Short mmCIF file of C-alpha atoms in Angstrom, two decimals:
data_model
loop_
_atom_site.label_atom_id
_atom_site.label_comp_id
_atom_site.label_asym_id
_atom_site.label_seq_id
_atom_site.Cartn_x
_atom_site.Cartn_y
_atom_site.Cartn_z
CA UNK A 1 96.91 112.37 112.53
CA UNK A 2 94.60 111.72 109.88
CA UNK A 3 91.40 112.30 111.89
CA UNK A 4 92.65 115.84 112.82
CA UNK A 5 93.12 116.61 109.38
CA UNK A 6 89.87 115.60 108.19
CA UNK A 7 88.43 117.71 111.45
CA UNK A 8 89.86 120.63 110.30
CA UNK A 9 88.17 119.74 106.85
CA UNK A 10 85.16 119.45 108.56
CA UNK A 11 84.96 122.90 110.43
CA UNK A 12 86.21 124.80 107.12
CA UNK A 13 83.46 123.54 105.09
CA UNK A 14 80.66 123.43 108.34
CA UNK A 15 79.58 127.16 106.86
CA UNK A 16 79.34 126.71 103.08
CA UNK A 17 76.15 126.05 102.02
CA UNK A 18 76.05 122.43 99.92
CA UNK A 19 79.56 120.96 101.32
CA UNK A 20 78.64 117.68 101.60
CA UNK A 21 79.38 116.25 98.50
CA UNK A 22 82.86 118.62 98.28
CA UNK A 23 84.04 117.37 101.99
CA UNK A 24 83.69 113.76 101.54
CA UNK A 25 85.77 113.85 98.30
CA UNK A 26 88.13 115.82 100.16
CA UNK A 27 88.25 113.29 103.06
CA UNK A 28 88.00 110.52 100.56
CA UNK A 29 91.02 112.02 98.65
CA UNK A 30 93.15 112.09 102.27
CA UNK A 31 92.11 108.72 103.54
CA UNK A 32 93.56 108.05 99.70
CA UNK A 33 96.80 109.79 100.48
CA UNK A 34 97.07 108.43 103.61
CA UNK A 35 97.01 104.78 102.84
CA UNK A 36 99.30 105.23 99.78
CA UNK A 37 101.69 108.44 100.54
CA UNK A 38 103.75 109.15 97.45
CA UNK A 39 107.07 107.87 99.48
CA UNK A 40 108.55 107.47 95.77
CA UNK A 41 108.03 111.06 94.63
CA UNK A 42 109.44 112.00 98.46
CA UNK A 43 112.80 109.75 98.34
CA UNK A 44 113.83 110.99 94.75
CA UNK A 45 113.11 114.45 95.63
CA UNK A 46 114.80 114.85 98.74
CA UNK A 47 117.42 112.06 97.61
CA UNK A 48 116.79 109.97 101.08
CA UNK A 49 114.58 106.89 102.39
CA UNK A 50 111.57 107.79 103.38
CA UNK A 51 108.79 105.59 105.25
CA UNK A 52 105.38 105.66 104.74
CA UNK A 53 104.56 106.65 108.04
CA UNK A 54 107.61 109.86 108.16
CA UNK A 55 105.23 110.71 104.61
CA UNK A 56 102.22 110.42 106.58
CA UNK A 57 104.04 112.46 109.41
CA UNK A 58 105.13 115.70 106.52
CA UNK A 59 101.89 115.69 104.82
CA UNK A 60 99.39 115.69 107.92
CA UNK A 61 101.22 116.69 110.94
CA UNK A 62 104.56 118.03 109.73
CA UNK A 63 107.22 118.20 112.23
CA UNK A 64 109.65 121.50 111.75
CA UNK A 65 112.28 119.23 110.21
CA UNK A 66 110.08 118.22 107.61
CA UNK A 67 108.31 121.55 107.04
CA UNK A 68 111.36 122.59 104.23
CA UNK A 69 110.53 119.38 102.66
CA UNK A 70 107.25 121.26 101.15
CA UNK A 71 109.59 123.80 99.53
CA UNK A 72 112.12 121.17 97.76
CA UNK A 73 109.25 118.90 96.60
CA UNK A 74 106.92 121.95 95.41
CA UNK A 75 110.39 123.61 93.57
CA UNK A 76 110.45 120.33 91.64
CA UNK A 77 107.06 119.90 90.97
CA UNK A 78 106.83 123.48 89.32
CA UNK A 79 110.24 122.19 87.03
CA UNK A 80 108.48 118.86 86.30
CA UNK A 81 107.38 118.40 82.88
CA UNK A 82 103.30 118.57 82.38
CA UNK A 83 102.40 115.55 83.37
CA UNK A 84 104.55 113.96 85.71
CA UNK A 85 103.53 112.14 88.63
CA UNK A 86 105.00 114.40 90.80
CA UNK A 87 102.59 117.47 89.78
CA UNK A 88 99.99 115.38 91.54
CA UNK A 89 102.72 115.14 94.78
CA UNK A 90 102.44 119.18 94.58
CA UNK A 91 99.03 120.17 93.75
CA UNK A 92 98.47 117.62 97.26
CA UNK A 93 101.24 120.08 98.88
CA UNK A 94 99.43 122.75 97.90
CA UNK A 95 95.88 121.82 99.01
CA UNK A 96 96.97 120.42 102.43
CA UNK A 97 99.23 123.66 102.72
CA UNK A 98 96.07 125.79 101.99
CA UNK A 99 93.27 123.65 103.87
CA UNK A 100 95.32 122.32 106.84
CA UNK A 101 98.51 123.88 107.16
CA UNK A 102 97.69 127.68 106.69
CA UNK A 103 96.80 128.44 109.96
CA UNK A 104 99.71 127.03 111.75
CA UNK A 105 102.31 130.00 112.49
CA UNK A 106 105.27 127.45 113.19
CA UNK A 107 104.57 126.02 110.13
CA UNK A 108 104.59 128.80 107.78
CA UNK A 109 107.26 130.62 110.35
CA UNK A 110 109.71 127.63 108.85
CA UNK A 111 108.00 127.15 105.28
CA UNK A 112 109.43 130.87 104.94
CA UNK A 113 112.55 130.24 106.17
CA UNK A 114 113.01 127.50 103.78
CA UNK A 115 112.40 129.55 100.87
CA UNK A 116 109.22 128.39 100.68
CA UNK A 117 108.50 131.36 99.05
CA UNK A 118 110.85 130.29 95.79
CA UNK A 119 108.09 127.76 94.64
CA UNK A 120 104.82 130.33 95.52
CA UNK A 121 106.53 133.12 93.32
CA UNK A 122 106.99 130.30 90.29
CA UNK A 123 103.80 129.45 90.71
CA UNK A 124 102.05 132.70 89.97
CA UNK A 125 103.21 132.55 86.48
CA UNK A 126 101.91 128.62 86.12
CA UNK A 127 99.91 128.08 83.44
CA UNK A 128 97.99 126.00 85.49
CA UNK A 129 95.05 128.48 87.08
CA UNK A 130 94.04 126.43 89.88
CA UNK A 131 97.34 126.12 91.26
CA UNK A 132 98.25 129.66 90.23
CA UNK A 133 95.47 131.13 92.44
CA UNK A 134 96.62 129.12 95.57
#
């Protein structure tokens, strides 16, 4: 699960020139994720226990049940104050949605469905540019 991610990382960056350095903190910040998912941030989110391996499961290699998990935790991360751990939870949604995710019809087929869209329409008026601009 993890390895496909990072391969995907891999063949994005293959064509920009200097990527070293910018894929292996991107693959550093993954294997990161991976070996501590934010289960906390998950379970008070969606109100329900969470494993670290179903986290693992949403954030790498959701399965369509979990794809309207992105749109909860993403809706609360916008309403969090500045600050709050979970901001970090959804700038991670964000970059695995854009680096990962994007290309995956089903997933953005059911992202949409689960008003996905809610949280991406906050976000333009973020004050935060980075996130606005995803």
């Amino acid at each position: 699960m993890l390895q496909e991610a990072i391969d995907v990382i891999k063949k994005e960056f293959e064509n920009v020139p200097d990527s070293e350095q910018l894929t292996e903190k991107v693959v550093a910040k993954l294997q990161q994720t991976y070996d501590a998912p934010p289960v906390k941030d998950f379970e008070v989110v969606v109100n329900k226990p969470f494993t670290a391996d179903e986290v693992r499961t949403t954030l790498f290699a959701p399965q369509e049940n979990q794809i309207p998990y992105y749109s909860v935790i993403l809706l609360a991360a916008i309403e969090a104050p500045i600050g709050h751990p979970l901001s970090k939870t959804g700038s991670l949604l964000l970059t695995l949605m854009y680096l990962i995710h994007r290309k995956s019809l089903s997933f953005l087929k059911e992202f949409v469905l689960s008003e996905g869209l809610v949280p991406l329409s906050k976000m333009m008026q973020n004050d935060n540019l980075y996130e606005r601009s995803q």
